[in-house]
JSON list of C-alpha atoms and ligand atoms in Angstrom, two decimals:
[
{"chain": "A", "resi": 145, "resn": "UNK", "atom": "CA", "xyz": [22.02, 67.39, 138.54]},
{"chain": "A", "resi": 146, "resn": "UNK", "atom": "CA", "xyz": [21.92, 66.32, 142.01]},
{"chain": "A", "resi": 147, "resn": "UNK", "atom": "CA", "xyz": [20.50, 70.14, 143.12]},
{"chain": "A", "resi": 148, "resn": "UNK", "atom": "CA", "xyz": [18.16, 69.69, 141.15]},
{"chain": "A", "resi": 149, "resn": "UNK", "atom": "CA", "xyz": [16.65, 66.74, 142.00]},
{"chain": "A", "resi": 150, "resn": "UNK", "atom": "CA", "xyz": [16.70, 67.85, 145.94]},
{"chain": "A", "resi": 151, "resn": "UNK", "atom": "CA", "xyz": [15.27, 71.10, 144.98]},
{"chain": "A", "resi": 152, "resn": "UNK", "atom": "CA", "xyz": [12.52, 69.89, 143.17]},
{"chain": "A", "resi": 153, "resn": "UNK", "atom": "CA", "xyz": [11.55, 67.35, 145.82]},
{"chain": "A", "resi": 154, "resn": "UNK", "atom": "CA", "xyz": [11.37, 70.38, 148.01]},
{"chain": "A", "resi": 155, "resn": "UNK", "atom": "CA", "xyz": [9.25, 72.43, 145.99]},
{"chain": "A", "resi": 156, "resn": "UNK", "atom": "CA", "xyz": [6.49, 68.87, 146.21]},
{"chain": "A", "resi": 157, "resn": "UNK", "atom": "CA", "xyz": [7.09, 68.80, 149.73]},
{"chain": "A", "resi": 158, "resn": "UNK", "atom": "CA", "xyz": [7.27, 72.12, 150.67]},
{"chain": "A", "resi": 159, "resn": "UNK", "atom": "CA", "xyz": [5.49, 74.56, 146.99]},
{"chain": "A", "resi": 160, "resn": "UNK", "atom": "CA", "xyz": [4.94, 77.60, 148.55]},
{"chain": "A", "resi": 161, "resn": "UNK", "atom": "CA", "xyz": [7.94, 77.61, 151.30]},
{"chain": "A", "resi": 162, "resn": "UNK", "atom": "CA", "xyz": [9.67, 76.27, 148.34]},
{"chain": "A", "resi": 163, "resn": "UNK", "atom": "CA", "xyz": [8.35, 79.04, 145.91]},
{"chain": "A", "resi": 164, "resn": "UNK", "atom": "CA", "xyz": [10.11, 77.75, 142.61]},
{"chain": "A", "resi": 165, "resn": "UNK", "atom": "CA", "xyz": [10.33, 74.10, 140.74]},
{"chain": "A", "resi": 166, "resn": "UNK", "atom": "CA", "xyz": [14.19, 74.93, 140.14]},
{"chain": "A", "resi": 167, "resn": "UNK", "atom": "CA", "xyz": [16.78, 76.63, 141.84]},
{"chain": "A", "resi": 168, "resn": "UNK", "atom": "CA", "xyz": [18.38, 80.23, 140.83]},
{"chain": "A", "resi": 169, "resn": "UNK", "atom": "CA", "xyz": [20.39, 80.77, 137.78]},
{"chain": "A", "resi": 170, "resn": "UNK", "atom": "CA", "xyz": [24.49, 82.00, 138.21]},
{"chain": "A", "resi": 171, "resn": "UNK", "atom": "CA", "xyz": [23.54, 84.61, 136.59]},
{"chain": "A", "resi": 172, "resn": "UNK", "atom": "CA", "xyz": [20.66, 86.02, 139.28]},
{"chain": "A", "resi": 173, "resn": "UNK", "atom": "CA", "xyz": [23.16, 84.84, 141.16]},
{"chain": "A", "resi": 174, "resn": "UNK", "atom": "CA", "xyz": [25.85, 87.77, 140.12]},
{"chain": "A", "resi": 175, "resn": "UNK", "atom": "CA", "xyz": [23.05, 90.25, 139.76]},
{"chain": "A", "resi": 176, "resn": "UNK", "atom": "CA", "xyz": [22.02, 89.35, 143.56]},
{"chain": "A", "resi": 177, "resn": "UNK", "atom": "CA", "xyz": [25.75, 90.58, 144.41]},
{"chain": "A", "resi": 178, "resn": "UNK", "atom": "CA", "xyz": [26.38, 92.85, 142.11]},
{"chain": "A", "resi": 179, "resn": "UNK", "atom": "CA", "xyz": [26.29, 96.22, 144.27]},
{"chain": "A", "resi": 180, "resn": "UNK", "atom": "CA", "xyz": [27.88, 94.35, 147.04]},
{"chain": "A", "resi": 181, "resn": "UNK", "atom": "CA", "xyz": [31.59, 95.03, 148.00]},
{"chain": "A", "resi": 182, "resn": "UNK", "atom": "CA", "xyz": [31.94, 91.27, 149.52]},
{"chain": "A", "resi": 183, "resn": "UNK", "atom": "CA", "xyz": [35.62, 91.55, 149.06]},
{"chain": "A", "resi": 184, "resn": "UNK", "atom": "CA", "xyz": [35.96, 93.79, 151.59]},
{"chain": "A", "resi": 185, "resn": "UNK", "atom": "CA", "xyz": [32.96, 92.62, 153.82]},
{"chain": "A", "resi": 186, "resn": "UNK", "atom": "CA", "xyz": [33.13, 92.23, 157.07]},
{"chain": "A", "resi": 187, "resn": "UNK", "atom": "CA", "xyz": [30.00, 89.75, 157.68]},
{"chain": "A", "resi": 188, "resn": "UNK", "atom": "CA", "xyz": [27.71, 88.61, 155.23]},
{"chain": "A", "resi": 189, "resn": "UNK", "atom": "CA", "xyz": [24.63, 86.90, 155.50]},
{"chain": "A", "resi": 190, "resn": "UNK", "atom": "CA", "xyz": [22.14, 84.29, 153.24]},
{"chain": "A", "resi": 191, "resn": "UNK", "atom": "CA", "xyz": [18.45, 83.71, 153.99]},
{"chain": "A", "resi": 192, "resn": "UNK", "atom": "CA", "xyz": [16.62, 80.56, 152.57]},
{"chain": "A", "resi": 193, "resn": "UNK", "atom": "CA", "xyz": [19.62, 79.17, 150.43]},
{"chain": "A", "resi": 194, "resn": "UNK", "atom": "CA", "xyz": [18.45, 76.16, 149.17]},
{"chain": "A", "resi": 195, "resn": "UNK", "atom": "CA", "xyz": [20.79, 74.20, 147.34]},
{"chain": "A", "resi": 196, "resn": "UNK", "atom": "CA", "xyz": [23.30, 77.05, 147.44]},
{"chain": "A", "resi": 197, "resn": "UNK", "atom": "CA", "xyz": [22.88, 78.83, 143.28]},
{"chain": "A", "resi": 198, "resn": "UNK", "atom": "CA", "xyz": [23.53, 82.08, 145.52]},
{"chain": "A", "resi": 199, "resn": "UNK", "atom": "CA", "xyz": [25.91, 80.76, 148.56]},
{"chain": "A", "resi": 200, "resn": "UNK", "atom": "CA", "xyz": [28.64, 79.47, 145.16]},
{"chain": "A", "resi": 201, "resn": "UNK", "atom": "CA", "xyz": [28.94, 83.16, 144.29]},
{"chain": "A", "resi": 202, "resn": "UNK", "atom": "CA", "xyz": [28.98, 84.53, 147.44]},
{"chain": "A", "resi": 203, "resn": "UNK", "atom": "CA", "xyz": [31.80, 81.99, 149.07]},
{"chain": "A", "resi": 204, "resn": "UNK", "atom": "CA", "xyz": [33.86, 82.91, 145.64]},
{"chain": "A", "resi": 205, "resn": "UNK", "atom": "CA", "xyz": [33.76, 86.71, 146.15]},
{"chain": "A", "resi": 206, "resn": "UNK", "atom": "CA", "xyz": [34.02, 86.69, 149.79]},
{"chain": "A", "resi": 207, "resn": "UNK", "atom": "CA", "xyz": [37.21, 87.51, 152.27]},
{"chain": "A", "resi": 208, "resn": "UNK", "atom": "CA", "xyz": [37.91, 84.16, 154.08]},
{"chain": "A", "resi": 209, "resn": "UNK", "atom": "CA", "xyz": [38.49, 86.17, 157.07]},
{"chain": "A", "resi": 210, "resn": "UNK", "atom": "CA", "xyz": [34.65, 87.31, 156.98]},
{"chain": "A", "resi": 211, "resn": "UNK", "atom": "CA", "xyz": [31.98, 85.70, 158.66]},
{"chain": "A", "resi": 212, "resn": "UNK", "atom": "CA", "xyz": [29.40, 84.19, 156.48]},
{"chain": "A", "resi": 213, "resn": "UNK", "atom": "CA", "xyz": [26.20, 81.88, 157.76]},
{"chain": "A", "resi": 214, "resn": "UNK", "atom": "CA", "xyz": [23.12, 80.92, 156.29]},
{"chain": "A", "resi": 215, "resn": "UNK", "atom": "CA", "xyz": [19.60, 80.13, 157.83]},
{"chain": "A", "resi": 216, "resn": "UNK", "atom": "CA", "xyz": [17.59, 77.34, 155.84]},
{"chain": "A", "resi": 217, "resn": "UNK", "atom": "CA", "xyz": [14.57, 76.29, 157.31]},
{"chain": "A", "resi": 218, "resn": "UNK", "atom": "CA", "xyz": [14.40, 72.84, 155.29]},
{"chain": "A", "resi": 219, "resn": "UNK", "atom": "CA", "xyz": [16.06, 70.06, 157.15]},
{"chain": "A", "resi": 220, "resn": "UNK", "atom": "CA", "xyz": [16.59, 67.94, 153.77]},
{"chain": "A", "resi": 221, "resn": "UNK", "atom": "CA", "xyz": [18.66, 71.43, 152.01]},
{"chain": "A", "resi": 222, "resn": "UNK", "atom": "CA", "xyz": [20.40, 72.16, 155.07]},
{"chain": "A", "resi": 223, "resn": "UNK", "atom": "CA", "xyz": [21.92, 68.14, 154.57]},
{"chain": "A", "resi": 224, "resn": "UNK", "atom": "CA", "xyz": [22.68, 69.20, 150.98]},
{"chain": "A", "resi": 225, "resn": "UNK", "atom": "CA", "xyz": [23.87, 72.52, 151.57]},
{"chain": "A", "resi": 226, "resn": "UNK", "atom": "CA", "xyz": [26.41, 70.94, 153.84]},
{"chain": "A", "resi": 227, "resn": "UNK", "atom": "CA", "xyz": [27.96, 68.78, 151.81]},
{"chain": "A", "resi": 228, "resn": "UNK", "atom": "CA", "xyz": [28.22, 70.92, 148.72]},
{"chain": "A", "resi": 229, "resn": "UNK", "atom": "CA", "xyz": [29.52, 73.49, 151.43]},
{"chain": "A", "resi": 230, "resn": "UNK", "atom": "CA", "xyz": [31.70, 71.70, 154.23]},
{"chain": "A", "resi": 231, "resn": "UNK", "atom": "CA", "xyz": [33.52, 74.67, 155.14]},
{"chain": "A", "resi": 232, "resn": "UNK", "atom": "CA", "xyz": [30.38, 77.26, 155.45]},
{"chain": "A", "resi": 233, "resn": "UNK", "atom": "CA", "xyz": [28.15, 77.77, 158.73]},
{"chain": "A", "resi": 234, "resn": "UNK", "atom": "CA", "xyz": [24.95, 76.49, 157.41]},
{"chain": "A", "resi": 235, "resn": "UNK", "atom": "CA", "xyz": [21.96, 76.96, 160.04]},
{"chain": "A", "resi": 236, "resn": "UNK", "atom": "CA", "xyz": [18.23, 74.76, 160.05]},
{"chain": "A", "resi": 237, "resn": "UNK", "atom": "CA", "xyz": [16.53, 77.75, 160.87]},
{"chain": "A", "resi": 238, "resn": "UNK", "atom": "CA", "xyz": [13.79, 80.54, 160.42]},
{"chain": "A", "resi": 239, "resn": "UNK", "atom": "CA", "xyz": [15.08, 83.35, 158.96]},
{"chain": "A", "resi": 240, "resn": "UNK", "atom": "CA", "xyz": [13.45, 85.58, 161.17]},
{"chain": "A", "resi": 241, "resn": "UNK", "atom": "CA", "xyz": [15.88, 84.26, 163.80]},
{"chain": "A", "resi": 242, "resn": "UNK", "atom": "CA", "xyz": [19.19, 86.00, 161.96]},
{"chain": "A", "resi": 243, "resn": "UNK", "atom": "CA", "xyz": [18.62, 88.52, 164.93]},
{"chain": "A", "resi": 244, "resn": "UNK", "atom": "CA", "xyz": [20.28, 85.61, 167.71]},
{"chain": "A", "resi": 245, "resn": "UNK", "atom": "CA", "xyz": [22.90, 84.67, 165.58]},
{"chain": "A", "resi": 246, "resn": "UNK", "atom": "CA", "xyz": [24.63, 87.52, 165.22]},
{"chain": "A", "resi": 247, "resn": "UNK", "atom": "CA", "xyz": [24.10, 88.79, 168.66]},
{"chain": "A", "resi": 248, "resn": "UNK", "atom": "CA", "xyz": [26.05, 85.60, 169.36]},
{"chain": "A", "resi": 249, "resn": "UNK", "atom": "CA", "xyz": [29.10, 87.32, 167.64]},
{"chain": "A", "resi": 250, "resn": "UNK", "atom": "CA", "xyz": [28.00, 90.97, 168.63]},
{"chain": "A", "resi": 251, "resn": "UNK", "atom": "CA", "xyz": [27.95, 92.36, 165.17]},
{"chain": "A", "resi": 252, "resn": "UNK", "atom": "CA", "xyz": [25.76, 93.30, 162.74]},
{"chain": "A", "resi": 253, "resn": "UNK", "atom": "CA", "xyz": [25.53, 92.31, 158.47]},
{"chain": "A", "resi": 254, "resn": "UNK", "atom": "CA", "xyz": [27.20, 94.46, 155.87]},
{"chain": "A", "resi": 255, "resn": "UNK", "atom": "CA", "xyz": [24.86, 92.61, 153.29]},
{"chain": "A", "resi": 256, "resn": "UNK", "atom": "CA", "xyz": [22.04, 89.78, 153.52]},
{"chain": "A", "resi": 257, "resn": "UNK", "atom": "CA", "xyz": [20.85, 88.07, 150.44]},
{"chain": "A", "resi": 258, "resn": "UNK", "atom": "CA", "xyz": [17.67, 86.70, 150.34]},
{"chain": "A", "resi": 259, "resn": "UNK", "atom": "CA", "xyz": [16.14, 83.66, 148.40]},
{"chain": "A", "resi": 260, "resn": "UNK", "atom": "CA", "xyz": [12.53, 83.60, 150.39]},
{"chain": "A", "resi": 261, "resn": "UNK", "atom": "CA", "xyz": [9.51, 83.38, 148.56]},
{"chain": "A", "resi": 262, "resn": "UNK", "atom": "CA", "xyz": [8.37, 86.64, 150.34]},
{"chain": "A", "resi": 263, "resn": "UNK", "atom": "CA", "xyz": [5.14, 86.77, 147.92]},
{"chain": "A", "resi": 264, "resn": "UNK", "atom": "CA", "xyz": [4.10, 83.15, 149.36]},
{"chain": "A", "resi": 265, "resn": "UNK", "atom": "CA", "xyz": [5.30, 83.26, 152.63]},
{"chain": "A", "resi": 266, "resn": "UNK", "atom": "CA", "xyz": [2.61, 84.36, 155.32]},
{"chain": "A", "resi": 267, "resn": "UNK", "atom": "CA", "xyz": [2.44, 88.43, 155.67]},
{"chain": "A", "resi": 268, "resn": "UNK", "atom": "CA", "xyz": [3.41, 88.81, 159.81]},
{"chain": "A", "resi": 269, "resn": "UNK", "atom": "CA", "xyz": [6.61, 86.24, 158.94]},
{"chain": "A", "resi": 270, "resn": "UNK", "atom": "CA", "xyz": [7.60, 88.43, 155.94]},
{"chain": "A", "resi": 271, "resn": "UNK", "atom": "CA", "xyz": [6.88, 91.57, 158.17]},
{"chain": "A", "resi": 272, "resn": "UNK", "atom": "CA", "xyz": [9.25, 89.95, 161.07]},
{"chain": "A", "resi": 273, "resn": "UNK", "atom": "CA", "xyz": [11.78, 88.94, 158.68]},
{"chain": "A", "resi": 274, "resn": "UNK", "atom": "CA", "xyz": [12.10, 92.31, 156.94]},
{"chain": "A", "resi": 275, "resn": "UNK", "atom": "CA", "xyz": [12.23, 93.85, 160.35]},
{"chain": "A", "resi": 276, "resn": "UNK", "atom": "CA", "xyz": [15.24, 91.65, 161.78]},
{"chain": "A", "resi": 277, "resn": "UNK", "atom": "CA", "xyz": [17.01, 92.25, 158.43]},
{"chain": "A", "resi": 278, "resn": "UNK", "atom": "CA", "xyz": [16.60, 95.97, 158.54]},
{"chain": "A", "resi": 279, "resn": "UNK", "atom": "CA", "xyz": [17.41, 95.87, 162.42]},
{"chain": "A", "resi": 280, "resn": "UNK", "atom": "CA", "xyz": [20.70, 93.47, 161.27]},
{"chain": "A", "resi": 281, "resn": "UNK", "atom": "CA", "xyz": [22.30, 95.39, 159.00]},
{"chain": "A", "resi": 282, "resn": "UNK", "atom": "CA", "xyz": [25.26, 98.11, 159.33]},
{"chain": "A", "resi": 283, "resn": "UNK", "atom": "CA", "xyz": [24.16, 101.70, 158.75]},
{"chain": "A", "resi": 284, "resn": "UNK", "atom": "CA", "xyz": [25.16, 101.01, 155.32]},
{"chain": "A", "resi": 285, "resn": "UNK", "atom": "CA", "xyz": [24.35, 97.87, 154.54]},
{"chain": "A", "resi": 286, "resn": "UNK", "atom": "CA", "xyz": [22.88, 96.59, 151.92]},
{"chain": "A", "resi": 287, "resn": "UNK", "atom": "CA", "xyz": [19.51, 93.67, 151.64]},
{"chain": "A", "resi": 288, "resn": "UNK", "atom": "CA", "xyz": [19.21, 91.82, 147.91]},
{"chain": "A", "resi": 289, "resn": "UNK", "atom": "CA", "xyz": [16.29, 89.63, 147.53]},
{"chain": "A", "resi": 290, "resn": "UNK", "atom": "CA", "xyz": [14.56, 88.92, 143.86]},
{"chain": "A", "resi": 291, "resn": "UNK", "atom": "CA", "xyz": [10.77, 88.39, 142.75]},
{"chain": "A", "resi": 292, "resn": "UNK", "atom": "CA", "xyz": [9.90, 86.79, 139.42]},
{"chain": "A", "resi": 293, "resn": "UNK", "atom": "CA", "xyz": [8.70, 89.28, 137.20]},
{"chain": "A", "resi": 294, "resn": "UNK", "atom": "CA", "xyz": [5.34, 87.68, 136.53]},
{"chain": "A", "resi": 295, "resn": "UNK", "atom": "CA", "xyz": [4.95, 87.60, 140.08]},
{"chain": "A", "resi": 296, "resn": "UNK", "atom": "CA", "xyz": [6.21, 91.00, 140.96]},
{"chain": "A", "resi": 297, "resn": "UNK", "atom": "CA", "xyz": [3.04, 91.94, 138.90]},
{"chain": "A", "resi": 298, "resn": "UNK", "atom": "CA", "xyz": [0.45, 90.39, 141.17]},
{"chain": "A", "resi": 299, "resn": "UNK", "atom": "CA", "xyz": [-1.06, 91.78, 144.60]},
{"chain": "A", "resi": 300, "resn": "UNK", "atom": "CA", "xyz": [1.54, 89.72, 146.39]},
{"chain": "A", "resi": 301, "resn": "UNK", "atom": "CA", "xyz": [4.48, 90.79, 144.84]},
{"chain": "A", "resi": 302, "resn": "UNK", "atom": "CA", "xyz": [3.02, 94.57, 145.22]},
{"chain": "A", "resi": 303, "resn": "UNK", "atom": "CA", "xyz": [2.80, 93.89, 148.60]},
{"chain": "A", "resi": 304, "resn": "UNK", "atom": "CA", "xyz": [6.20, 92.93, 148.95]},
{"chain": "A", "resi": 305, "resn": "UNK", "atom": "CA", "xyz": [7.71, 95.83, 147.03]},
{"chain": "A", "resi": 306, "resn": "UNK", "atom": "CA", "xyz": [4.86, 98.13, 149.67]},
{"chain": "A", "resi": 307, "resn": "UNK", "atom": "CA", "xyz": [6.83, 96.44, 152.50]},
{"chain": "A", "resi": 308, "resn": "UNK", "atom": "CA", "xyz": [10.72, 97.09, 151.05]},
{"chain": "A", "resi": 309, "resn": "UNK", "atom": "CA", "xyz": [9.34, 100.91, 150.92]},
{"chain": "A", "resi": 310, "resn": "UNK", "atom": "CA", "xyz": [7.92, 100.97, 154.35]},
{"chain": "A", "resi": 311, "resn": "UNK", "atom": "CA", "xyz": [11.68, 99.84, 155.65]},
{"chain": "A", "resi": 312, "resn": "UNK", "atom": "CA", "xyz": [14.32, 101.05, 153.36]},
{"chain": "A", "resi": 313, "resn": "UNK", "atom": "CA", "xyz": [15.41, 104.32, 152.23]},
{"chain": "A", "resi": 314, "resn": "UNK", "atom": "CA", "xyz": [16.47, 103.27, 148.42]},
{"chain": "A", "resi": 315, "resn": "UNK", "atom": "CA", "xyz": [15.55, 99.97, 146.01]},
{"chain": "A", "resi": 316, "resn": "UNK", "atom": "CA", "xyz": [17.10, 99.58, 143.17]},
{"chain": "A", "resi": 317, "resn": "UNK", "atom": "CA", "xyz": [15.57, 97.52, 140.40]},
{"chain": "A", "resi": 318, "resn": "UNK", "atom": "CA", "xyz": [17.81, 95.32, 138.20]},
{"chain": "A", "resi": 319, "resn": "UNK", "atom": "CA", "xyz": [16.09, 92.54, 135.63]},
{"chain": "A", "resi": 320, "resn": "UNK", "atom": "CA", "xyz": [17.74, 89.20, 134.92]},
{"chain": "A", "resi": 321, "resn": "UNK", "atom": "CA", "xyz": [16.62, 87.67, 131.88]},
{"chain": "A", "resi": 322, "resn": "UNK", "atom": "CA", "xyz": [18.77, 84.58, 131.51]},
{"chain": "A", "resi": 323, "resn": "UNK", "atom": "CA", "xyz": [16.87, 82.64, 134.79]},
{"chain": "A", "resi": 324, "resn": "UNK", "atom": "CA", "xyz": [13.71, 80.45, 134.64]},
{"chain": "A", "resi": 325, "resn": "UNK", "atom": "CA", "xyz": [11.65, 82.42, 135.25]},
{"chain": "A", "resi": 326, "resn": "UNK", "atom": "CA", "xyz": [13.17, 85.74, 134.37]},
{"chain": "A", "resi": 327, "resn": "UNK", "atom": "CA", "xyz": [13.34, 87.76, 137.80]},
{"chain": "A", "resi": 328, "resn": "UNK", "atom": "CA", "xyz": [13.68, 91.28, 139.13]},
{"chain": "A", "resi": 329, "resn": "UNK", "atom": "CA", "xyz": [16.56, 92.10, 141.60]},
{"chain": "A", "resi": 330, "resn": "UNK", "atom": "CA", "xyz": [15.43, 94.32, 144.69]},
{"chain": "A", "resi": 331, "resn": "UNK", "atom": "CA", "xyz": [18.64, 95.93, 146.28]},
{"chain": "A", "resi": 332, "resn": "UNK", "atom": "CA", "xyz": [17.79, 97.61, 149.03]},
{"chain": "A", "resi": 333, "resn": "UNK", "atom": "CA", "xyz": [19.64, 100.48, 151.20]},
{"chain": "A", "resi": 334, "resn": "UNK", "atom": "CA", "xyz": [19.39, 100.79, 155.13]},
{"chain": "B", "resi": 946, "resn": "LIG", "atom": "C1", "xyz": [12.84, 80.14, 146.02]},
{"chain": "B", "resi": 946, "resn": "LIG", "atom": "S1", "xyz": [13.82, 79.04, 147.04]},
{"chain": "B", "resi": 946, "resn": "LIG", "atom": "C2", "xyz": [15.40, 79.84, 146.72]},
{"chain": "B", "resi": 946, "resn": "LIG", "atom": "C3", "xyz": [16.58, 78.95, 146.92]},
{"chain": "B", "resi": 946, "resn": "LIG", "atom": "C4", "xyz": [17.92, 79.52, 146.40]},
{"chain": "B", "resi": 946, "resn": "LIG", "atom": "N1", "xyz": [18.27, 80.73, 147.10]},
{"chain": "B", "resi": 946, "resn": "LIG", "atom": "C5", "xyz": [17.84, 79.77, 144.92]},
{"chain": "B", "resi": 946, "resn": "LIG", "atom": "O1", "xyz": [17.66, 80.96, 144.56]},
{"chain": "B", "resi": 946, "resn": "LIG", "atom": "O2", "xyz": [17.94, 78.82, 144.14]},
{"chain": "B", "resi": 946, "resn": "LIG", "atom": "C6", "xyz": [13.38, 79.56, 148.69]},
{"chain": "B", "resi": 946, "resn": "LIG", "atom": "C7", "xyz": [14.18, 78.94, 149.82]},
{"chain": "B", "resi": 946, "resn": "LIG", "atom": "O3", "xyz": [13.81, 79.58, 151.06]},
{"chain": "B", "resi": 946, "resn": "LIG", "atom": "C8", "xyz": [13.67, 78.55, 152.07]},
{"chain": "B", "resi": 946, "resn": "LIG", "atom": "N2", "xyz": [12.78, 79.09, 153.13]},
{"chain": "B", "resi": 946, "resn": "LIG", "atom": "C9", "xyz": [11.44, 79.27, 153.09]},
{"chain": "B", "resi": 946, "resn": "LIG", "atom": "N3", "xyz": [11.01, 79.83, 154.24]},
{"chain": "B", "resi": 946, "resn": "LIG", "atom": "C10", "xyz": [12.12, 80.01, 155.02]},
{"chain": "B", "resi": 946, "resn": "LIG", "atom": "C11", "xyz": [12.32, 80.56, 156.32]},
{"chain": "B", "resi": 946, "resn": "LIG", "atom": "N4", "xyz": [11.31, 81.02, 157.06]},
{"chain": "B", "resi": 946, "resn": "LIG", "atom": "N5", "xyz": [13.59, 80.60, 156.80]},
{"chain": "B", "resi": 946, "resn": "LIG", "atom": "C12", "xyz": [14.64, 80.14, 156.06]},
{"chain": "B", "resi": 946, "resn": "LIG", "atom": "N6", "xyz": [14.49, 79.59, 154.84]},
{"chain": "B", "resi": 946, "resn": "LIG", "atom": "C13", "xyz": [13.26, 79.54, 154.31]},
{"chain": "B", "resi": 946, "resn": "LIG", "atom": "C14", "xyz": [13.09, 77.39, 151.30]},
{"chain": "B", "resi": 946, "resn": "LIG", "atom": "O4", "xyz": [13.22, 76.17, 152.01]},
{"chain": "B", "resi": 946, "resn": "LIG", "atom": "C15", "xyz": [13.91, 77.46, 150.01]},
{"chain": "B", "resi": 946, "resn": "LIG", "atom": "O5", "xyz": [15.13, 76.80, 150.15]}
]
């Protein structure tokens, strides 16, 4: 109950870095992983976690040996997050700084998962993020973010889907129905 609570005093603080009044579903949460191998991954990144609905699944399904950090630019989630997660390398950062982190470790991502609102987030930080995560990524890695379906449908949520085609040279489109509100999965390969 607690995650919710935090989350929704986010989404008053913070509505349109926020982008939702609750947090994800477990089951956007498998669909986000679904085409992802994290057994066998190597290094695995999250973008905007919030009170970790997608971090649970991924710390399940991942290799202990693997490196796994998230960047949360919310000071208040990132206290959360580290609680619920004691063990995981939790960052309070911008996304668009994933680039530093794992230069610091001289690799790149076999997957990223993404929870920003790309639709609400200003255009030239969604166009810096999406660059970083393309430049991030192995030559076969793999970027999940989702979009609610009734936003998906607006000029915003065109505009994100314009700049996934721009970048990436496959999306595939999976729909979760059991999440409020019911979202569309964007997997997208390098
Ligand atoms: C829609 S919520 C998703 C939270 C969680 N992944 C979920 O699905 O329940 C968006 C999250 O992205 C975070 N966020 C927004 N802009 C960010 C940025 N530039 N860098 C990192 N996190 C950001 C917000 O603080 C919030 O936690």
């Amino acid at each position: 109950m607690e995650q919710y609570a935090t989350f929704f005093k986010s989404m008053l603080r913070h509505p349109l870095q926020t982008g939702s009044v609750i947090p994800s579903s477990r089951y956007l949460a498998q669909t986000m992983v679904r085409d992802m191998d994290l057994k066998n991954a190597s290094c695995v990144v999250e973008l905007g976690p919030g009170t970790g609905a997608f971090t649970r699944t991924i710390l399940s399904q991942l290799n202990p040996q693997a490196v796994f950090f998230a960047l949360e630019w919310n000071p208040n989630l990132v206290t959360f997050l580290k609680r619920e997660f004691p063990n995981a390398e939790i960052h309070c950062d911008s996304a668009e700084h994933l680039g530093k982190y794992l230069a610091e470790r001289n690799t790149k991502a076999d997957y990223i998962l993404s929870g920003l609102p790309l639709s609400w987030l200003p255009k030239d930080l969604g166009e810096r993020v999406l660059d970083t995560v393309h430049e991030s990524l192995t030559d076969h890695g793999k970027f999940s973010m989702f979009q609610y379906i009734h936003s998906s449908m607006t000029p915003m949520g065109a505009q994100v889907h314009h700049m996934l085609k721009k970048r990436f040279r496959s999306i595939k489109i999976s729909r979760t129905l059991r999440n409020l509100p019911p979202a569309l999965v964007l997997t997208c390969e390098k």
